[in-house]
Tab-separated table of C-alpha atoms and ligand atoms in Angstrom:
chain	number	residue	atom	x	y	z
A	1386	MET	CA	286.966	141.793	40.943
A	1387	PRO	CA	285.231	145.086	41.278
A	1388	LYS	CA	282.045	144.042	41.996
A	1389	LEU	CA	279.201	145.297	44.493
A	1390	THR	CA	280.114	143.303	47.650
A	1391	ILE	CA	277.746	142.370	50.379
A	1392	GLN	CA	280.011	145.177	52.352
A	1393	ASP	CA	279.547	147.677	50.176
A	1394	LEU	CA	276.185	146.884	50.097
A	1395	ALA	CA	275.935	146.866	53.789
A	1396	ARG	CA	277.920	150.220	54.406
A	1397	VAL	CA	275.841	152.013	51.306
A	1398	ARG	CA	272.644	150.658	52.788
A	1399	ASN	CA	274.160	152.575	56.824
A	1400	GLU	CA	275.018	155.094	54.291
A	1401	ALA	CA	271.374	155.444	53.365
A	1402	ARG	CA	269.910	155.116	57.246
A	1403	GLN	CA	270.668	158.775	57.416
A	1404	HIS	CA	269.787	160.158	54.495
A	1405	ILE	CA	266.099	158.134	53.885
A	1406	ALA	CA	263.909	160.724	52.649
A	1407	LEU	CA	260.959	161.900	55.315
A	1408	ARG	CA	258.438	161.162	52.181
A	1409	GLU	CA	255.934	159.189	52.070
A	1410	GLY	CA	253.738	156.957	50.036
A	1411	GLY	CA	256.304	157.225	47.198
A	1412	GLU	CA	255.978	161.457	47.209
A	1413	TYR	CA	256.943	163.589	45.340
A	1414	ARG	CA	257.562	167.385	45.671
A	1415	ALA	CA	257.744	167.319	41.484
A	1416	ARG	CA	258.651	165.471	38.821
A	1417	ILE	CA	260.523	166.079	35.334
A	1418	THR	CA	260.080	163.272	32.263
A	1419	VAL	CA	263.180	163.550	29.989
A	1420	HIS	CA	262.148	162.078	26.732
A	1421	MET	CA	264.237	159.578	25.702
A	1422	GLY	CA	263.357	157.904	22.615
A	1423	THR	CA	265.802	157.654	19.229
A	1424	CYS	CA	266.390	160.830	18.231
A	1425	GLY	CA	266.123	162.166	21.816
A	1426	ILE	CA	269.270	160.536	22.470
A	1427	ALA	CA	270.562	161.691	19.734
A	1428	ALA	CA	270.118	165.077	20.201
A	1429	GLY	CA	271.957	164.777	23.428
A	1430	ALA	CA	269.098	163.436	25.564
A	1431	ARG	CA	271.603	161.764	28.304
A	1432	ASP	CA	273.501	165.288	28.759
A	1433	ILE	CA	270.228	166.314	30.329
A	1434	MET	CA	270.006	163.615	32.318
A	1435	LYS	CA	273.040	164.183	33.594
A	1436	THR	CA	272.453	167.908	34.570
A	1437	VAL	CA	269.767	166.966	36.195
A	1438	LEU	CA	271.667	164.551	37.969
A	1439	GLU	CA	273.662	166.965	39.231
A	1440	GLU	CA	271.592	169.848	40.478
A	1441	ILE	CA	269.285	167.305	42.242
A	1442	GLU	CA	272.789	166.455	43.471
A	1443	LYS	CA	274.397	169.772	44.168
A	1444	ALA	CA	270.508	171.030	45.652
A	1445	GLY	CA	270.977	167.669	47.981
A	1446	ALA	CA	267.161	167.031	47.411
A	1447	ALA	CA	265.160	164.770	47.828
A	1448	ASP	CA	261.407	164.968	46.630
A	1449	LEU	CA	261.782	165.047	43.495
A	1450	LEU	CA	260.990	162.275	41.041
A	1451	VAL	CA	263.092	161.822	37.743
A	1452	THR	CA	261.834	159.511	34.285
A	1453	THR	CA	262.604	159.223	31.046
A	1454	SER	CA	259.729	159.003	28.445
A	1455	GLY	CA	259.993	157.260	24.851
A	1456	CYS	CA	259.682	159.576	21.785
A	1457	GLY	CA	257.235	162.165	21.774
A	1458	GLY	CA	256.201	162.884	18.650
A	1459	LEU	CA	258.144	166.492	17.886
A	1460	CYS	CA	261.574	164.896	16.748
A	1461	SER	CA	262.910	169.069	15.871
A	1462	HIS	CA	262.475	169.986	19.347
A	1463	GLU	CA	264.122	167.662	20.864
A	1464	PRO	CA	265.823	167.577	23.512
A	1465	MET	CA	262.473	167.802	25.753
A	1466	ALA	CA	261.724	166.939	29.039
A	1467	THR	CA	258.811	167.578	30.671
A	1468	VAL	CA	258.417	169.664	34.788
A	1469	GLU	CA	254.962	169.482	36.347
A	1470	LEU	CA	254.923	170.210	40.241
A	1471	THR	CA	252.247	167.772	42.196
A	1472	GLY	CA	249.015	168.640	41.205
A	1473	GLU	CA	249.268	171.176	39.032
A	1474	THR	CA	249.699	171.598	34.885
A	1475	PRO	CA	252.366	170.336	33.440
A	1476	VAL	CA	255.267	172.245	31.231
A	1477	LYS	CA	256.655	170.719	28.190
A	1478	TYR	CA	260.578	171.979	27.527
A	1479	ILE	CA	262.306	171.941	23.777
A	1480	ASP	CA	264.933	172.512	22.101
A	1481	LEU	CA	267.167	172.168	25.752
A	1482	ASP	CA	270.519	172.326	26.778
A	1483	PRO	CA	272.275	171.401	30.078
A	1484	GLU	CA	272.571	175.814	30.798
A	1485	LYS	CA	268.443	175.662	30.332
A	1486	THR	CA	268.224	173.004	31.349
A	1487	ARG	CA	269.776	174.406	34.817
A	1488	ARG	CA	267.983	177.032	35.023
A	1489	ILE	CA	264.069	174.773	34.896
A	1490	PHE	CA	265.696	173.030	37.423
A	1491	ARG	CA	266.228	175.487	40.070
A	1492	ASP	CA	263.518	178.299	38.428
A	1493	HIS	CA	260.102	175.983	38.552
A	1494	MET	CA	261.807	172.740	40.384
A	1495	MET	CA	263.054	174.151	42.592
A	1496	GLU	CA	261.135	177.843	43.518
A	1497	GLY	CA	258.259	176.534	41.675
A	1498	HIS	CA	258.314	179.346	37.489
A	1499	PRO	CA	257.514	177.428	34.824
A	1500	VAL	CA	260.204	179.638	32.664
A	1501	LEU	CA	257.519	180.591	29.903
A	1502	GLU	CA	260.447	181.534	27.475
A	1503	TYR	CA	261.466	177.856	27.088
A	1504	ALA	CA	258.318	176.298	27.254
A	1505	LEU	CA	256.386	174.696	24.039
A	1506	ALA	CA	253.933	177.582	23.597
A	1507	GLU	CA	249.987	176.333	24.077
A	1508	GLY	CA	248.119	174.735	21.198
A	1509	SER	CA	252.036	174.793	19.532
A	1510	GLU	CA	251.898	171.574	19.549
A	1511	ARG	CA	252.365	169.181	16.202
A	1512	ARG	CA	254.301	166.011	14.916
A	1513	GLY	CA	257.861	166.558	13.599
B	1356	MET	CA	274.582	158.318	17.478
B	1357	ASP	CA	278.500	159.085	18.453
B	1358	ASP	CA	279.137	155.727	20.164
B	1359	LEU	CA	277.740	153.191	21.693
B	1360	SER	CA	276.879	153.779	25.002
B	1361	LEU	CA	273.951	156.074	23.324
B	1362	HIS	CA	272.862	153.118	20.666
B	1363	ILE	CA	272.973	151.023	24.441
B	1364	LEU	CA	270.970	153.851	25.798
B	1365	ASP	CA	268.833	153.590	22.945
B	1366	LEU	CA	268.132	149.611	22.697
B	1367	ALA	CA	267.377	150.265	26.335
B	1368	GLU	CA	264.500	152.258	25.723
B	1369	ASN	CA	262.680	150.333	23.792
B	1370	SER	CA	263.247	147.312	25.815
B	1371	VAL	CA	261.503	150.671	29.273
B	1372	GLU	CA	258.492	151.165	26.442
B	1373	ALA	CA	258.032	147.468	26.148
B	1374	GLY	CA	257.699	147.683	29.318
B	1375	ALA	CA	260.595	145.881	30.584
B	1376	THR	CA	260.774	145.361	34.952
B	1377	ARG	CA	265.010	143.363	34.555
B	1378	ILE	CA	266.676	144.770	30.958
B	1379	GLY	CA	270.564	142.880	31.270
B	1380	ILE	CA	272.904	145.024	29.596
B	1381	SER	CA	276.197	143.326	29.246
B	1382	VAL	CA	279.617	144.794	27.533
B	1383	HIS	CA	282.054	142.090	27.085
B	1384	GLU	CA	285.550	143.713	26.189
B	1385	ALA	CA	288.089	140.966	24.087
B	1386	PRO	CA	291.444	142.941	22.847
B	1387	ALA	CA	293.757	139.625	22.430
B	1388	ASP	CA	290.184	138.068	20.732
B	1389	ASN	CA	289.117	141.139	18.478
B	1390	ARG	CA	285.643	140.789	20.099
B	1391	LEU	CA	283.584	143.487	21.372
B	1392	THR	CA	280.282	141.857	22.498
B	1393	ILE	CA	276.783	144.704	23.987
B	1394	GLU	CA	273.900	143.050	24.280
B	1395	VAL	CA	270.314	144.086	26.044
B	1396	VAL	CA	267.870	141.572	27.125
B	1397	ASP	CA	264.706	142.553	28.800
B	1398	ASN	CA	261.545	141.129	29.716
B	1399	GLY	CA	259.285	143.158	28.234
B	1400	ARG	CA	256.082	142.259	25.810
B	1401	GLY	CA	258.445	140.507	22.972
B	1402	MET	CA	257.117	140.448	19.040
B	1403	ASP	CA	256.598	137.818	16.979
B	1404	ALA	CA	258.705	137.181	13.995
B	1405	GLU	CA	257.638	138.770	11.485
B	1406	SER	CA	257.046	141.984	13.965
B	1407	ALA	CA	261.132	141.422	14.768
B	1408	ALA	CA	262.182	141.225	11.251
B	1409	ARG	CA	259.765	144.373	10.223
B	1410	ALA	CA	262.358	146.039	13.660
B	1411	LEU	CA	265.310	145.671	11.879
B	1412	ASP	CA	263.415	147.664	8.481
B	1413	PRO	CA	264.333	151.238	9.058
B	1414	PHE	CA	260.757	152.527	7.852
B	1415	PHE	CA	258.781	150.102	10.186
B	1416	THR	CA	257.665	151.364	13.348
B	1417	THR	CA	254.564	149.630	15.704
B	1418	LYS	CA	254.214	153.207	17.784
B	1419	PRO	CA	251.171	155.056	16.744
B	1420	ARG	CA	250.959	158.821	16.874
B	1421	LYS	CA	254.422	159.276	15.159
B	1422	LYS	CA	256.927	159.608	12.199
B	1423	PRO	CA	256.904	156.500	10.351
B	1424	ILE	CA	260.301	154.712	10.955
B	1425	GLY	CA	261.899	153.001	14.135
B	1426	LEU	CA	265.352	154.441	13.105
B	1427	GLY	CA	266.536	153.021	16.846
B	1428	LEU	CA	267.584	148.799	16.284
B	1429	PRO	CA	268.950	149.561	12.249
B	1430	PHE	CA	271.696	151.427	12.916
B	1431	PHE	CA	272.495	149.839	15.147
B	1432	ALA	CA	272.912	147.054	13.600
B	1433	GLN	CA	274.550	149.954	11.013
B	1434	ALA	CA	277.163	150.703	13.103
B	1435	ALA	CA	278.050	146.556	14.129
B	1436	ARG	CA	278.120	145.846	10.444
B	1437	GLN	CA	280.580	148.606	10.025
B	1438	ALA	CA	283.110	147.233	12.552
B	1439	GLY	CA	282.477	143.046	11.116
B	1440	GLY	CA	280.234	141.788	13.284
B	1441	GLU	CA	276.589	141.650	13.120
B	1442	LEU	CA	273.545	142.495	15.287
B	1443	GLN	CA	270.853	139.233	16.090
B	1444	LEU	CA	267.190	139.888	17.145
B	1445	GLN	CA	265.575	137.263	19.157
B	1446	SER	CA	262.115	137.508	20.733
B	1447	LEU	CA	259.144	136.141	21.728
B	1448	PRO	CA	255.670	137.686	22.499
B	1449	GLY	CA	255.042	137.411	26.476
B	1450	GLY	CA	259.203	136.478	26.582
B	1451	GLY	CA	261.193	139.185	26.207
B	1452	THR	CA	263.359	140.795	23.979
B	1453	ARG	CA	267.295	140.129	23.482
B	1454	VAL	CA	269.281	141.679	20.956
B	1455	LEU	CA	272.778	140.662	20.589
B	1456	ALA	CA	275.407	142.432	18.784
B	1457	THR	CA	279.280	141.231	18.032
B	1458	MET	CA	281.995	143.427	16.348
B	1459	GLU	CA	286.050	143.783	15.727
B	1460	TYR	CA	287.237	145.436	18.467
B	1461	ASP	CA	289.792	146.929	16.688
B	1462	HIS	CA	288.050	147.645	13.508
B	1463	LEU	CA	288.983	150.595	12.328
B	1464	ASP	CA	285.240	151.880	11.594
B	1465	ARG	CA	284.129	150.857	14.881
B	1466	LYS	CA	282.808	153.246	17.648
B	1467	PRO	CA	283.981	153.529	20.605
B	1468	LEU	CA	282.115	152.438	24.184
B	1469	GLY	CA	281.648	156.579	24.901
B	1470	ASP	CA	280.275	157.169	28.645
B	1471	MET	CA	278.393	153.772	30.005
B	1472	ILE	CA	278.060	155.741	33.518
B	1473	ALA	CA	276.019	158.559	32.067
B	1474	THR	CA	274.181	156.062	29.902
B	1475	VAL	CA	273.465	153.284	33.296
B	1476	MET	CA	273.484	156.250	35.155
B	1477	THR	CA	270.057	157.756	33.107
B	1478	LEU	CA	268.323	154.188	32.484
B	1479	ALA	CA	268.701	153.495	36.295
B	1480	PHE	CA	265.745	156.198	36.147
B	1481	ALA	CA	264.698	155.055	33.209
B	1482	ARG	CA	260.888	154.553	35.792
B	1483	PRO	CA	260.940	153.599	39.206
B	1484	ASP	CA	259.363	149.876	39.491
B	1485	LEU	CA	263.008	148.987	36.707
B	1486	ASP	CA	265.512	147.524	37.451
B	1487	ILE	CA	268.656	147.334	35.508
B	1488	HIS	CA	271.737	144.149	35.377
B	1489	TYR	CA	274.851	145.464	34.329
B	1490	VAL	CA	277.455	143.991	33.413
B	1491	HIS	CA	280.877	144.897	31.456
B	1492	THR	CA	284.293	142.739	31.862
B	1493	VAL	CA	287.358	144.036	30.282
B	1494	GLY	CA	289.653	140.796	29.437
B	1495	SER	CA	289.569	138.443	33.039
B	1496	GLN	CA	288.298	141.707	34.538
B	1497	GLU	CA	284.878	141.812	35.623
B	1498	PHE	CA	282.137	144.437	36.873
B	1499	THR	CA	279.209	143.753	37.777
B	1500	LEU	CA	275.785	146.626	39.196
B	1501	ASP	CA	272.912	145.786	39.885
B	1502	THR	CA	270.062	148.915	40.312
B	1503	GLY	CA	267.637	146.483	41.832
B	1504	GLU	CA	269.993	145.995	45.197
B	1505	LEU	CA	271.092	148.922	45.159
B	1506	LYS	CA	267.274	150.230	45.479
B	1507	ARG	CA	266.504	148.176	48.598
B	1508	ALA	CA	270.029	148.652	49.777
B	1509	LEU	CA	268.937	152.709	49.793
B	1510	GLY	CA	265.745	151.845	51.411
B	1511	ASP	CA	262.726	151.978	48.296
B	1512	ARG	CA	261.449	155.461	46.833
B	1513	THR	CA	265.032	157.137	47.145
B	1514	LEU	CA	266.366	156.743	43.941
B	1515	SER	CA	265.941	160.063	42.170
B	1516	SER	CA	267.694	161.517	46.390
B	1517	ALA	CA	270.787	162.878	46.006
B	1518	HIS	CA	272.175	160.897	48.187
B	1519	ALA	CA	270.834	157.389	46.112
B	1520	ILE	CA	272.257	159.463	43.052
B	1521	ARG	CA	275.532	160.192	44.149
B	1522	THR	CA	275.891	156.391	45.288
B	1523	LEU	CA	275.351	154.857	41.964
B	1524	LYS	CA	277.615	158.028	40.628
B	1525	GLN	CA	279.991	156.662	43.419
B	1526	GLU	CA	279.385	152.928	42.674
B	1527	LEU	CA	279.996	153.661	38.966
B	1528	ILE	CA	282.941	155.206	38.640
B	1529	ARG	CA	285.436	152.902	41.052
B	1530	GLY	CA	283.711	149.848	39.721
B	1531	GLU	CA	284.488	151.173	35.993
B	1532	LEU	CA	287.386	152.193	36.071
B	1533	ARG	CA	288.941	149.277	38.128
B	1534	LEU	CA	288.034	147.596	35.153
B	1535	TYR	CA	291.275	149.734	32.934
B	1536	LEU	CA	293.770	149.596	36.096
C	1853	LIG	N1	263.581	145.483	22.766
C	1853	LIG	C1	261.631	145.478	22.629
C	1853	LIG	N2	260.639	144.854	23.239
C	1853	LIG	C2	259.091	145.150	22.321
C	1853	LIG	N3	258.920	145.428	21.159
C	1853	LIG	C3	260.282	145.888	20.803
C	1853	LIG	C4	261.985	146.342	21.787
C	1853	LIG	N4	262.565	147.200	20.224
C	1853	LIG	C5	261.954	147.505	19.470
C	1853	LIG	N5	260.682	146.715	19.302
C	1853	LIG	C6	259.408	147.057	18.122
C	1853	LIG	O1	260.455	147.349	16.816
C	1853	LIG	C7	260.139	148.681	16.660
C	1853	LIG	C8	261.598	149.530	16.907
C	1853	LIG	O2	262.337	150.105	17.408
C	1853	LIG	P1	263.484	151.325	17.475
C	1853	LIG	O3	264.393	150.737	15.653
C	1853	LIG	O4	264.341	151.193	18.172
C	1853	LIG	O5	262.163	152.472	16.851
C	1853	LIG	P2	261.477	152.760	17.574
C	1853	LIG	O6	261.505	153.125	19.229
C	1853	LIG	O7	261.593	154.392	17.371
C	1853	LIG	O8	260.180	152.479	16.987
C	1853	LIG	C9	259.462	148.787	17.695
C	1853	LIG	O9	258.904	149.902	17.109
C	1853	LIG	C10	258.705	148.275	18.687
C	1853	LIG	O10	258.064	147.848	18.268
C	1854	LIG	MG1	263.746	152.920	19.603
C-alpha cells in the first residue's frame, strides 16, 4: 500500500536535519496570504498558491510564511494576495495571475520593493 | 468550479474559517461499484441545525462584511446531484462538521476529480497549526498522508521552506501516481 511508512518519515526527518532553518521562535521575514474564499478559488487562487510555492522552492527560501484567508469582500478583483514584510504595512494585490505573482514574489518578497502597479490603490477598498 | 478538487478545497477552507485545527479529507474512487465518495470532516466550531440547513441554501452566509450569499456548499451539492448523487451535511455546535458527497463514478455529468495534489498542497499551508489528514483510494489501492506527521518529521515551523514544500510535493506525487499504476 502506498502509504507514508515509518521508514519514509525517518528519511524525511534525516533530510530535514540539514535544512532546518536558522529562524528562531517561528520568525519570518515576509508573509504572503492568498485569499482562498469561494470567489477566489473560482477565479484561480489555487494557481496563485501553486506559483508562490514553486517560487519559494526555486529561491530555496526558508524564512517566508505562506497562509490563506477567506473572502475579503472584493470578489470582482480575485485572485488576491496580501504581502507583509515584517514590520511594514501589508500590501494587497488584486487581479493576480501566475506571471504577476512571480514578479511580486521576486520584487516585493525577495527584494523588498512593493509592485505598486498590481496593488490595490489606497482608499479604493470597497465591497464587490 | 471546473473540478471536484476545487470544490474540496472550497469546503476545507470553510473548515479553516470555522477554526478547525484538523481536517480529514477522503476521496474514494470505486469504479467497479460506479461510485465516487468525497468526505471532508473537521474539528471546527460546527453549526446548529438551523444554520446547517441554511448553509445549503444559496442565499445564506453567516460571514459579515461581505456579499450576502454563501455559495460553496450549494455549488457542491449541485455537482453531486447532477452526477446522480447527493450531499449530506452533519454538524454540531462545538462538535465539528462533516460533509459527505456521493456521485455515480461513470455519470456523464460527473465532474473530473482534478488536481488533488494542488488542493492538499494549498491546504497544508492554510494555517501554520492546521493538520490535514488525506486519504485517497482507487479500488483496493490506498494512499494516506498526514501533514501533521510530515511537519513533525520536518521539524517545527519549516513547512513554508523550500525543502518542506519539495518534500510534501514529492510525497504527494509519489502516492497519487502509485494509486493509478
Ligand atoms: N465546516 C464548517 N464549519 C462551520 N460552519 C460552516 C462550515 N461550512 C460552512 N459553514 C457555514 O455555512 C456558511 C455557508 O458556507 P458557504 O456556502 O461555503 O459560503 P461562504 O463560505 O461563502 O459563507 C458559512 O458562512 C458558515 O457559516
Ligand atoms: Mg465557503
